[in-house]
PDB file of C-alpha atoms and ligand atoms in Angstrom:
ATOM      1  CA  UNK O   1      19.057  -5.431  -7.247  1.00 55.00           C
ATOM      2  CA  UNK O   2      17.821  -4.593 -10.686  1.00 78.00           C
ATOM      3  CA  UNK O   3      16.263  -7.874 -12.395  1.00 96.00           C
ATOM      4  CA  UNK O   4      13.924  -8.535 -15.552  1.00 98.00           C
ATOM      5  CA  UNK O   5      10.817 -10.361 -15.611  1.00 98.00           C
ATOM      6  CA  UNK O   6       9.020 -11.152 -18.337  1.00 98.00           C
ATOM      7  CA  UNK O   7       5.353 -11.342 -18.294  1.00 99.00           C
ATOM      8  CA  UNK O   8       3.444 -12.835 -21.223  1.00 99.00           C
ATOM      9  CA  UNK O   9      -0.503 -12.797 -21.786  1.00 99.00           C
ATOM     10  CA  UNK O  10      -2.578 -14.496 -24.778  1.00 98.00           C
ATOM     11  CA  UNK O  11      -4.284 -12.786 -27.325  1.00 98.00           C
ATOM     12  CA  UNK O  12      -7.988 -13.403 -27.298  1.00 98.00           C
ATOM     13  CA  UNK O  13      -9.162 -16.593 -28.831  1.00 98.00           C
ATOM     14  CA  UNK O  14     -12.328 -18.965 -29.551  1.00 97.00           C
ATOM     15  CA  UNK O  15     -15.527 -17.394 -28.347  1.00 96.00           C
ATOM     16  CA  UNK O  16     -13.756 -14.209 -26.492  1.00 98.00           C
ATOM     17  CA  UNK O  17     -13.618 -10.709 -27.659  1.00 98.00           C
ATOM     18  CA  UNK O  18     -11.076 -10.391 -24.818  1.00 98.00           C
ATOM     19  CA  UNK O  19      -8.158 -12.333 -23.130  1.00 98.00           C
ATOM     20  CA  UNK O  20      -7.994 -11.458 -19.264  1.00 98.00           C
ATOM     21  CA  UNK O  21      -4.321 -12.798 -19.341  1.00 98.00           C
ATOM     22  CA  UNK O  22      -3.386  -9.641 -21.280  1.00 98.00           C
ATOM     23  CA  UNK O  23      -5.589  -7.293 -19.725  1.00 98.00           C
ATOM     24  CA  UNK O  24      -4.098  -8.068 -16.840  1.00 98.00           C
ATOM     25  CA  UNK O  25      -0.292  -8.818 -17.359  1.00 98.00           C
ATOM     26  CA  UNK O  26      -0.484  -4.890 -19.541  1.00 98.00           C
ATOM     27  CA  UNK O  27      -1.393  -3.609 -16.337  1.00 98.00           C
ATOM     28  CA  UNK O  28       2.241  -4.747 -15.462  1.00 98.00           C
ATOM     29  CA  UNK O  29       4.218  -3.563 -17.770  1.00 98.00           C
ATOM     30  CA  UNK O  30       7.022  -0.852 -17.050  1.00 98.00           C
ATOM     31  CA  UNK O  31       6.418  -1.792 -12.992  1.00 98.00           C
ATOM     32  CA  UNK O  32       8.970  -2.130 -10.263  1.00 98.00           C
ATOM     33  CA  UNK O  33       7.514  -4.791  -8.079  1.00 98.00           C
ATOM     34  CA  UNK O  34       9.574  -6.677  -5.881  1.00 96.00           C
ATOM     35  CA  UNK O  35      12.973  -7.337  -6.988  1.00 94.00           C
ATOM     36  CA  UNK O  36      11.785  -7.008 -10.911  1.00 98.00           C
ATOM     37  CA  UNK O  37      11.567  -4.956 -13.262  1.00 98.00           C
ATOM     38  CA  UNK O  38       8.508  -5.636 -15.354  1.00 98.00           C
ATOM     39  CA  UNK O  39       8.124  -6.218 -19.262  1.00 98.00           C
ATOM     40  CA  UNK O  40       5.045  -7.531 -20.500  1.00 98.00           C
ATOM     41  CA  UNK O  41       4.767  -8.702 -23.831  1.00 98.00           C
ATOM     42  CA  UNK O  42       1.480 -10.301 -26.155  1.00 98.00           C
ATOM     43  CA  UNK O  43       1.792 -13.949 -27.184  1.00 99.00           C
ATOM     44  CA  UNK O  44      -0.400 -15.357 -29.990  1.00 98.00           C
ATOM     45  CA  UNK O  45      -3.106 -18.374 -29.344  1.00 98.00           C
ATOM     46  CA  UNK O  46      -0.993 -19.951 -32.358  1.00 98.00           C
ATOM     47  CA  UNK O  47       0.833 -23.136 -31.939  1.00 98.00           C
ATOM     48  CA  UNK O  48       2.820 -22.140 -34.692  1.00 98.00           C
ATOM     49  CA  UNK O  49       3.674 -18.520 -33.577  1.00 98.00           C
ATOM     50  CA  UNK O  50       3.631 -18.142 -29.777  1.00 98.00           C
ATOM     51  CA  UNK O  51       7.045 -19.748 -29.389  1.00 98.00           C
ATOM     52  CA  UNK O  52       8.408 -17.952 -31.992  1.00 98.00           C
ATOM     53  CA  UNK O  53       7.661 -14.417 -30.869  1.00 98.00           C
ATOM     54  CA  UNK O  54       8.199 -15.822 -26.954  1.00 98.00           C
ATOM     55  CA  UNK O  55      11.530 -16.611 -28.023  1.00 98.00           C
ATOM     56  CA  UNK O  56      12.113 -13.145 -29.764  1.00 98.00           C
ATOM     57  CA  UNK O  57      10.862 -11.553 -26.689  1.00 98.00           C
ATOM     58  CA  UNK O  58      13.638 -13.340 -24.220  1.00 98.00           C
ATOM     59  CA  UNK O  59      16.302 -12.289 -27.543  1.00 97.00           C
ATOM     60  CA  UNK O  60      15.493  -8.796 -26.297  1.00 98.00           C
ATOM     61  CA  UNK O  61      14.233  -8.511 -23.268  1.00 97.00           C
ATOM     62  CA  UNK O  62      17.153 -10.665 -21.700  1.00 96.00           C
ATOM     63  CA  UNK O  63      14.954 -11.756 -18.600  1.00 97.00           C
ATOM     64  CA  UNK O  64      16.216 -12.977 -15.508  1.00 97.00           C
ATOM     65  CA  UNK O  65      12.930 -14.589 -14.902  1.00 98.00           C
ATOM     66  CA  UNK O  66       9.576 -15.650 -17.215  1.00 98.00           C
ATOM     67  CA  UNK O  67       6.000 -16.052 -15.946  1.00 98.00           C
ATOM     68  CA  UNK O  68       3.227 -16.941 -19.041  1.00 99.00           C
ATOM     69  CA  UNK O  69      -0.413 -16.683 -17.952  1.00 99.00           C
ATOM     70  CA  UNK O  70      -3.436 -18.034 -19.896  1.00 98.00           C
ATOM     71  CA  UNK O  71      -7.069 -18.050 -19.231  1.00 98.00           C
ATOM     72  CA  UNK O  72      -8.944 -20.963 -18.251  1.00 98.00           C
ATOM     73  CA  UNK O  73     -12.552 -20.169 -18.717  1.00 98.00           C
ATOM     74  CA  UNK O  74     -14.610 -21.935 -16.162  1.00 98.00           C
ATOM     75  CA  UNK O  75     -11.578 -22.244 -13.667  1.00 98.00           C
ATOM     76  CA  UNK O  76     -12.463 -20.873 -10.410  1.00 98.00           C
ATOM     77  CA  UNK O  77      -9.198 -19.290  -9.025  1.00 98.00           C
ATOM     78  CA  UNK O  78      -5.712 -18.562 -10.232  1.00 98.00           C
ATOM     79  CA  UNK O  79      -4.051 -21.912 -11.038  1.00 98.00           C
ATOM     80  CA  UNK O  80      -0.352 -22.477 -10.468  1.00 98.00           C
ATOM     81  CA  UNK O  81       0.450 -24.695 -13.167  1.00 98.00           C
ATOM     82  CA  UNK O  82       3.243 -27.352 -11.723  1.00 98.00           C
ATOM     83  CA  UNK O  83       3.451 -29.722 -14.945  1.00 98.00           C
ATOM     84  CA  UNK O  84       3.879 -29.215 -18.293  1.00 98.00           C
ATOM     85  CA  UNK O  85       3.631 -31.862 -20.988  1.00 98.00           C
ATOM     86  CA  UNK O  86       5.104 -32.996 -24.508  1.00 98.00           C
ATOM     87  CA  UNK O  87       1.467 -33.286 -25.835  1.00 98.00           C
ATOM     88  CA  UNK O  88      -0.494 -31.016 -28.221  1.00 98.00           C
ATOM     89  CA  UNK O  89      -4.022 -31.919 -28.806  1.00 98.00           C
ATOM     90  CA  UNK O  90      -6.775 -29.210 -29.704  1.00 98.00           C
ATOM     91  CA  UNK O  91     -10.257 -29.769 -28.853  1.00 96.00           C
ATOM     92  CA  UNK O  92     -10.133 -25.943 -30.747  1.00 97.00           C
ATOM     93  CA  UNK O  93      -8.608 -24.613 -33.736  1.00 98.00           C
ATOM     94  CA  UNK O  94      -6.470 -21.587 -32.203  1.00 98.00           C
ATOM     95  CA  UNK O  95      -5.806 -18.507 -34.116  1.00 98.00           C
ATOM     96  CA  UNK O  96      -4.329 -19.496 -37.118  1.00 98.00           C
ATOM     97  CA  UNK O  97      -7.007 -22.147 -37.904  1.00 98.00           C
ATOM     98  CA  UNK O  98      -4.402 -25.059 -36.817  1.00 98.00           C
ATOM     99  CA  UNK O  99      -5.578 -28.005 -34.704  1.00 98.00           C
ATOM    100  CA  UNK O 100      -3.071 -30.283 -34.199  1.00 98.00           C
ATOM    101  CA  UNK O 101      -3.959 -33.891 -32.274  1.00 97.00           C
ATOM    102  CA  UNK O 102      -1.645 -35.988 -30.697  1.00 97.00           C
ATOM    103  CA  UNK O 103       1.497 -34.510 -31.465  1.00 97.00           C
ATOM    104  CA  UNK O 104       5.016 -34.095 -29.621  1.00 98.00           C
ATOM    105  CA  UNK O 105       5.512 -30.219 -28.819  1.00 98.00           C
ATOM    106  CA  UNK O 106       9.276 -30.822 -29.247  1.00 97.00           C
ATOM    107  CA  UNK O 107       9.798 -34.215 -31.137  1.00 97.00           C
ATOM    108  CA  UNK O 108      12.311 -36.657 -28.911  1.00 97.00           C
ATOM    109  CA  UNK O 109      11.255 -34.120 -26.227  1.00 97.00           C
ATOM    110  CA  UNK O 110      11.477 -35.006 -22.129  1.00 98.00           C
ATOM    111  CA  UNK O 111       7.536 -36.352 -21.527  1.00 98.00           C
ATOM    112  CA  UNK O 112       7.555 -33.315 -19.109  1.00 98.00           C
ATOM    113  CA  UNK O 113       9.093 -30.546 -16.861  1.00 98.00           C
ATOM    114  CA  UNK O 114       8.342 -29.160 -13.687  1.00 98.00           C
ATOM    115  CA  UNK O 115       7.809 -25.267 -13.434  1.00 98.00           C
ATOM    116  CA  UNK O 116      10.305 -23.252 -11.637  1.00 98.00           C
ATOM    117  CA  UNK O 117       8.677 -21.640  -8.682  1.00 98.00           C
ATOM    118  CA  UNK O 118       8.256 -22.317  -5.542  1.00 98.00           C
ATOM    119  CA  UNK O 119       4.346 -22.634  -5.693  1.00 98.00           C
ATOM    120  CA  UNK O 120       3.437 -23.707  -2.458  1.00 97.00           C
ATOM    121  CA  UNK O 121       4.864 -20.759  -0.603  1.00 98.00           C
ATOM    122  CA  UNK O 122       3.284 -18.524  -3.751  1.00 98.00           C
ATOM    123  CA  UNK O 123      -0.074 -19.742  -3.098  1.00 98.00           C
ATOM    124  CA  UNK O 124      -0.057 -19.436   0.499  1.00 97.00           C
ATOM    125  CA  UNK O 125       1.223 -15.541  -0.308  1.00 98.00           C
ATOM    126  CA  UNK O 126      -1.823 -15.413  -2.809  1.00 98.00           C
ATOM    127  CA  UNK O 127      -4.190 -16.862  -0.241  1.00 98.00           C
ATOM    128  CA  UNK O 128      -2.900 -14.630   2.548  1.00 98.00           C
ATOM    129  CA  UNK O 129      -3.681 -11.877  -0.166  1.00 98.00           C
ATOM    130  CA  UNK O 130      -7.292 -12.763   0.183  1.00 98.00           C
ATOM    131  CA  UNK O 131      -7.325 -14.367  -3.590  1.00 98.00           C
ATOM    132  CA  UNK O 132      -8.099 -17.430  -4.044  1.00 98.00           C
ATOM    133  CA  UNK O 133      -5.634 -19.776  -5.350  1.00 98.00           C
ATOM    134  CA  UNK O 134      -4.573 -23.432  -6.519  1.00 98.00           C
ATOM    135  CA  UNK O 135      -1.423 -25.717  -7.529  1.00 97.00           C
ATOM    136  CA  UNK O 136      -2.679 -27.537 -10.980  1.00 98.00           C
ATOM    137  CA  UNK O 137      -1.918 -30.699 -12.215  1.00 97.00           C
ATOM    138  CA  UNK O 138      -2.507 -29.820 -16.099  1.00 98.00           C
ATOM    139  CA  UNK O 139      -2.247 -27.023 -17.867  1.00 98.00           C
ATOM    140  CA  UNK O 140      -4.161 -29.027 -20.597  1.00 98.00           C
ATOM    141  CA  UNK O 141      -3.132 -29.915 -24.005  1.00 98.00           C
ATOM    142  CA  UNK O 142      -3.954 -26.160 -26.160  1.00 98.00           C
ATOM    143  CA  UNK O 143      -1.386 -23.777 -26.562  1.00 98.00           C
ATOM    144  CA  UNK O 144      -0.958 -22.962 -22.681  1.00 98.00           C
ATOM    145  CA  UNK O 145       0.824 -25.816 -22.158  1.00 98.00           C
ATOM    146  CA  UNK O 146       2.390 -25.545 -24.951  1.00 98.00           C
ATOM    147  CA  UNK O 147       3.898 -22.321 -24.388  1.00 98.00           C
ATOM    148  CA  UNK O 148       4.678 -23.501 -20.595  1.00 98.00           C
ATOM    149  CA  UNK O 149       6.681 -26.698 -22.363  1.00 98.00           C
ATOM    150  CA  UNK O 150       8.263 -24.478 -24.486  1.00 98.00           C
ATOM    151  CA  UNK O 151       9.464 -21.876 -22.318  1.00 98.00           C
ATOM    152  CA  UNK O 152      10.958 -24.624 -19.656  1.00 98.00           C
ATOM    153  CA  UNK O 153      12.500 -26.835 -22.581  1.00 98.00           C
ATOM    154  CA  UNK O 154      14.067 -23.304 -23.352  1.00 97.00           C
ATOM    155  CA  UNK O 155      15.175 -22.901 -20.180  1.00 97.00           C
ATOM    156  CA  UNK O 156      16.497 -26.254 -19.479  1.00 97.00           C
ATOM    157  CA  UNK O 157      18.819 -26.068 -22.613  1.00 95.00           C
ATOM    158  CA  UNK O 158      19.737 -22.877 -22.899  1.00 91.00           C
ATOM    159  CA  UNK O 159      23.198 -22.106 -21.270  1.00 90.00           C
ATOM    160  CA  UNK O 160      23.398 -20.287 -18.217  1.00 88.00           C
ATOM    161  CA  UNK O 161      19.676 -20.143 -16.688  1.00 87.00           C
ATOM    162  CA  UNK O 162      19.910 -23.060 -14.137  1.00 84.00           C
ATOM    163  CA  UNK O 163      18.900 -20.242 -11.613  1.00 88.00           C
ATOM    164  CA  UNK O 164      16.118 -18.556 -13.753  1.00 96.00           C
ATOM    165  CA  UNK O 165      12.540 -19.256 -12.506  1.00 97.00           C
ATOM    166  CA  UNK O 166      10.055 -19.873 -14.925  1.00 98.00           C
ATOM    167  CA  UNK O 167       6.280 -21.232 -15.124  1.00 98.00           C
ATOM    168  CA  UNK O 168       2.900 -21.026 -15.940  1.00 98.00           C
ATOM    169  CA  UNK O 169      -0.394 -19.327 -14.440  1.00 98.00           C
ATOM    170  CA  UNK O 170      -4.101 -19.473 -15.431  1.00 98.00           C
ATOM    171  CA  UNK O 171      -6.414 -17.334 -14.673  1.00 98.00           C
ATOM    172  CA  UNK O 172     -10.444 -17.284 -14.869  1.00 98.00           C
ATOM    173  CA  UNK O 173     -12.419 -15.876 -17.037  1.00 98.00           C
ATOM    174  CA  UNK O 174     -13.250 -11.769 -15.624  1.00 98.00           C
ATOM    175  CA  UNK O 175     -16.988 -11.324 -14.956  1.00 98.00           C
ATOM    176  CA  UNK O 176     -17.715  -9.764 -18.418  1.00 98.00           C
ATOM    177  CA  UNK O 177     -16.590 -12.689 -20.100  1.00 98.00           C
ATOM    178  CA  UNK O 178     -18.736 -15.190 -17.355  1.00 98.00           C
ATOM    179  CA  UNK O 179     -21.933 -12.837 -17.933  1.00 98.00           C
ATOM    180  CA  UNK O 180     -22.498 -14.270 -21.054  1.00 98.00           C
ATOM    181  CA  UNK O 181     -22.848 -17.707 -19.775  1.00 98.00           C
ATOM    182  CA  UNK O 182     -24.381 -19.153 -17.281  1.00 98.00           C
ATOM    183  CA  UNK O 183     -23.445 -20.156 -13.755  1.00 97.00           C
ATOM    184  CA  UNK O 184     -19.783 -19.755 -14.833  1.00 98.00           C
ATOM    185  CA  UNK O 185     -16.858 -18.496 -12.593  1.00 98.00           C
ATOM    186  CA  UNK O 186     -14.956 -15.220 -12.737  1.00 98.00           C
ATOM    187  CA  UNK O 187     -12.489 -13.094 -10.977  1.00 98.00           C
ATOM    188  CA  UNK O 188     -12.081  -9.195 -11.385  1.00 98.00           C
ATOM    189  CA  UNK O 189      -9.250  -7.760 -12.934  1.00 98.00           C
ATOM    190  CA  UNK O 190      -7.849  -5.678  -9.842  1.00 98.00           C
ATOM    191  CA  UNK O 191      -7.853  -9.487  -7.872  1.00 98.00           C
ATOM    192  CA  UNK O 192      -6.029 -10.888 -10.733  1.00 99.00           C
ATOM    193  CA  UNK O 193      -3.400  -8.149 -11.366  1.00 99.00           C
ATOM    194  CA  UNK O 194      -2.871  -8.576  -7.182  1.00 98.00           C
ATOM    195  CA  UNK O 195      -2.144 -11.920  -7.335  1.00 98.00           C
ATOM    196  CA  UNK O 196       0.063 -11.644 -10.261  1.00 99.00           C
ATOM    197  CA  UNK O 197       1.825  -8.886  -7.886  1.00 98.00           C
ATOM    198  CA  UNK O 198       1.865 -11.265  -4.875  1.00 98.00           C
ATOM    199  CA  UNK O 199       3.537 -14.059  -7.929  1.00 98.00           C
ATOM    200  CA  UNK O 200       6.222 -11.788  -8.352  1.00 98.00           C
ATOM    201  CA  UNK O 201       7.036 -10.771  -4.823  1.00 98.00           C
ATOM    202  CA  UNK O 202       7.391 -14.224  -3.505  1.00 98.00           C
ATOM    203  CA  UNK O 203       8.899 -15.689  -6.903  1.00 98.00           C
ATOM    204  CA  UNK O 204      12.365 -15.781  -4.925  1.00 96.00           C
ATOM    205  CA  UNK O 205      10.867 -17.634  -1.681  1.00 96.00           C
ATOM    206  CA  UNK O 206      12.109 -20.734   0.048  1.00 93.00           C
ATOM    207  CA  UNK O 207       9.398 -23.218  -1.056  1.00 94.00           C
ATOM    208  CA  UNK O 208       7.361 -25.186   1.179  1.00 88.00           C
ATOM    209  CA  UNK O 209       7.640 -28.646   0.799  1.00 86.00           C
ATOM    210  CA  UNK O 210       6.209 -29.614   3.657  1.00 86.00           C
ATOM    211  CA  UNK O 211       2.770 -27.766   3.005  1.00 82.00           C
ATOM    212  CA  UNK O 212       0.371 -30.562   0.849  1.00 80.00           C
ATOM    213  CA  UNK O 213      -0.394 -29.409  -2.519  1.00 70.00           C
ATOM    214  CA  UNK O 214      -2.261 -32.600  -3.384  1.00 68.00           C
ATOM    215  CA  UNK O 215      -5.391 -33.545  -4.546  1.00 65.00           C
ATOM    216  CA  UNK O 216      -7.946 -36.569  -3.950  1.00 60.00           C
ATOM    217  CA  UNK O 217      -9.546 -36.023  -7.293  1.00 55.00           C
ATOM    218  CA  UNK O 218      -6.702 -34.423  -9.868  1.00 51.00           C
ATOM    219  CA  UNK O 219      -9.460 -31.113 -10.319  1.00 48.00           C
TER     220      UNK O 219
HETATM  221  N1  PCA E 301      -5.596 -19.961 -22.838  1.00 65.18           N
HETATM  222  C1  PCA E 301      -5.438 -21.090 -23.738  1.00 65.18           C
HETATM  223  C2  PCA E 301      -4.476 -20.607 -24.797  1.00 65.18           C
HETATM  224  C3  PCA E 301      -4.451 -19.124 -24.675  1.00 65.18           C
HETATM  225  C4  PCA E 301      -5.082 -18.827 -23.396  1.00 65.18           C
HETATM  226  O1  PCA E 301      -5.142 -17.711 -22.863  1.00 65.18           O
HETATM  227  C5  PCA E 301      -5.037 -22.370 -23.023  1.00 65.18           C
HETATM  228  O2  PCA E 301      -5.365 -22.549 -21.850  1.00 65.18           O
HETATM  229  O3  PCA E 301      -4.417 -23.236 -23.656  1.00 65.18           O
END
């Protein structure tokens, strides 16, 4: 079986000369890992322009399956985002100056959709992998979950990609970004491109419903 997946990482934005989402997802790109064959393609932090060129990508690219990851400075592990939501509100302008509060994503839009993968039985692959690893609750309200309510508002309308799995990953800052700061998380850049390899090979898996997920505190 020949499949496409398409792997997205952000450009760098705010305070960061780099993005580890597209350091690492590049490290993909023109792969064989599992069942896929992997593209990886560059997203801008723009609210205006990532669904644009996200869209332009899937034109081409013709995926069978699309995974976006995002950094989430100050995160401590790689975050399986379950949830997105119709809300954009920037507590930063992103790259294009824009900061948009309170607004719909898509106007008239479902309040939310679930991702597409089975993330239970991912994260017990990514723990078994040694990484460590988390189901979240929020992708928060920047252009992450933007992107991630795009791309599965996509999905749900276009024709023909009941089947196709889709979703949303963050990753943490990688420890060149969390030396300047203090006290502040990181993961290196082989354990994230692992885990992004241990994504891939279970995204088919039977998901494990009966494995708790849930959290006393919604961190
Ligand atoms: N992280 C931001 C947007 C781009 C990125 O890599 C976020 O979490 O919204």
């Amino acid at each position: 079986m020949s499949n496409t997946l398409l792997i997205t990482g952000f450009d760098p934005f705010g305070d960061e000369a780099i993005n580890p989402s597209w350091e690492a997802v590049k490290q993909l790109h023109g792969r064989t890992i599992g069942h896929y064959n992997v593209h990886a393609v560059q997203l801008p932090t723009s609210f205006e322009r990532a669904g644009a060129v996200l869209g332009e990508a899937m034109e081409q690219i013709k995926p069978d399956a699309v995974i976006c990851v995002g950094q989430a400075g100050g995160r401590p592990d790689i975050t399986l985002e379950r949830v997105a939501i119709n809300l954009q509100d920037a507590r930063i302008p992103d790259n294009d100056g824009a900061q948009p509060t309170d607004g719909a994503i898509v106007e008239g839009g479902p309040v939310a959709y679930w991702a597409r993968m089975p993330l239970k039985a991912i994260r017990a692959a990514v723990l078994e992998a040694g990484i460590p690893c988390s189901i979240s609750y929020t992708a928060g309200t920047f252009v992450c979950n933007a992107i991630f309510y795009w791309l599965m508002n996509r999905l749900a309308e276009q024709e023909g990609s009941e089947q196709m799995r889709g979703g949303f990953i963050h990753i943490p800052f990688l420890p060149v970004q969390a030396a300047r700061y203090s006290n502040m998380s990181s993961m290196s850049i082989n354990d994230v491109v692992k885990a992004l390899e241990t994504v891939i090979v279970h995204l088919n898996d039977v998901e494990n419903t009966s494995d708790s997920a849930g959290t006393l505190h919604g961190a």
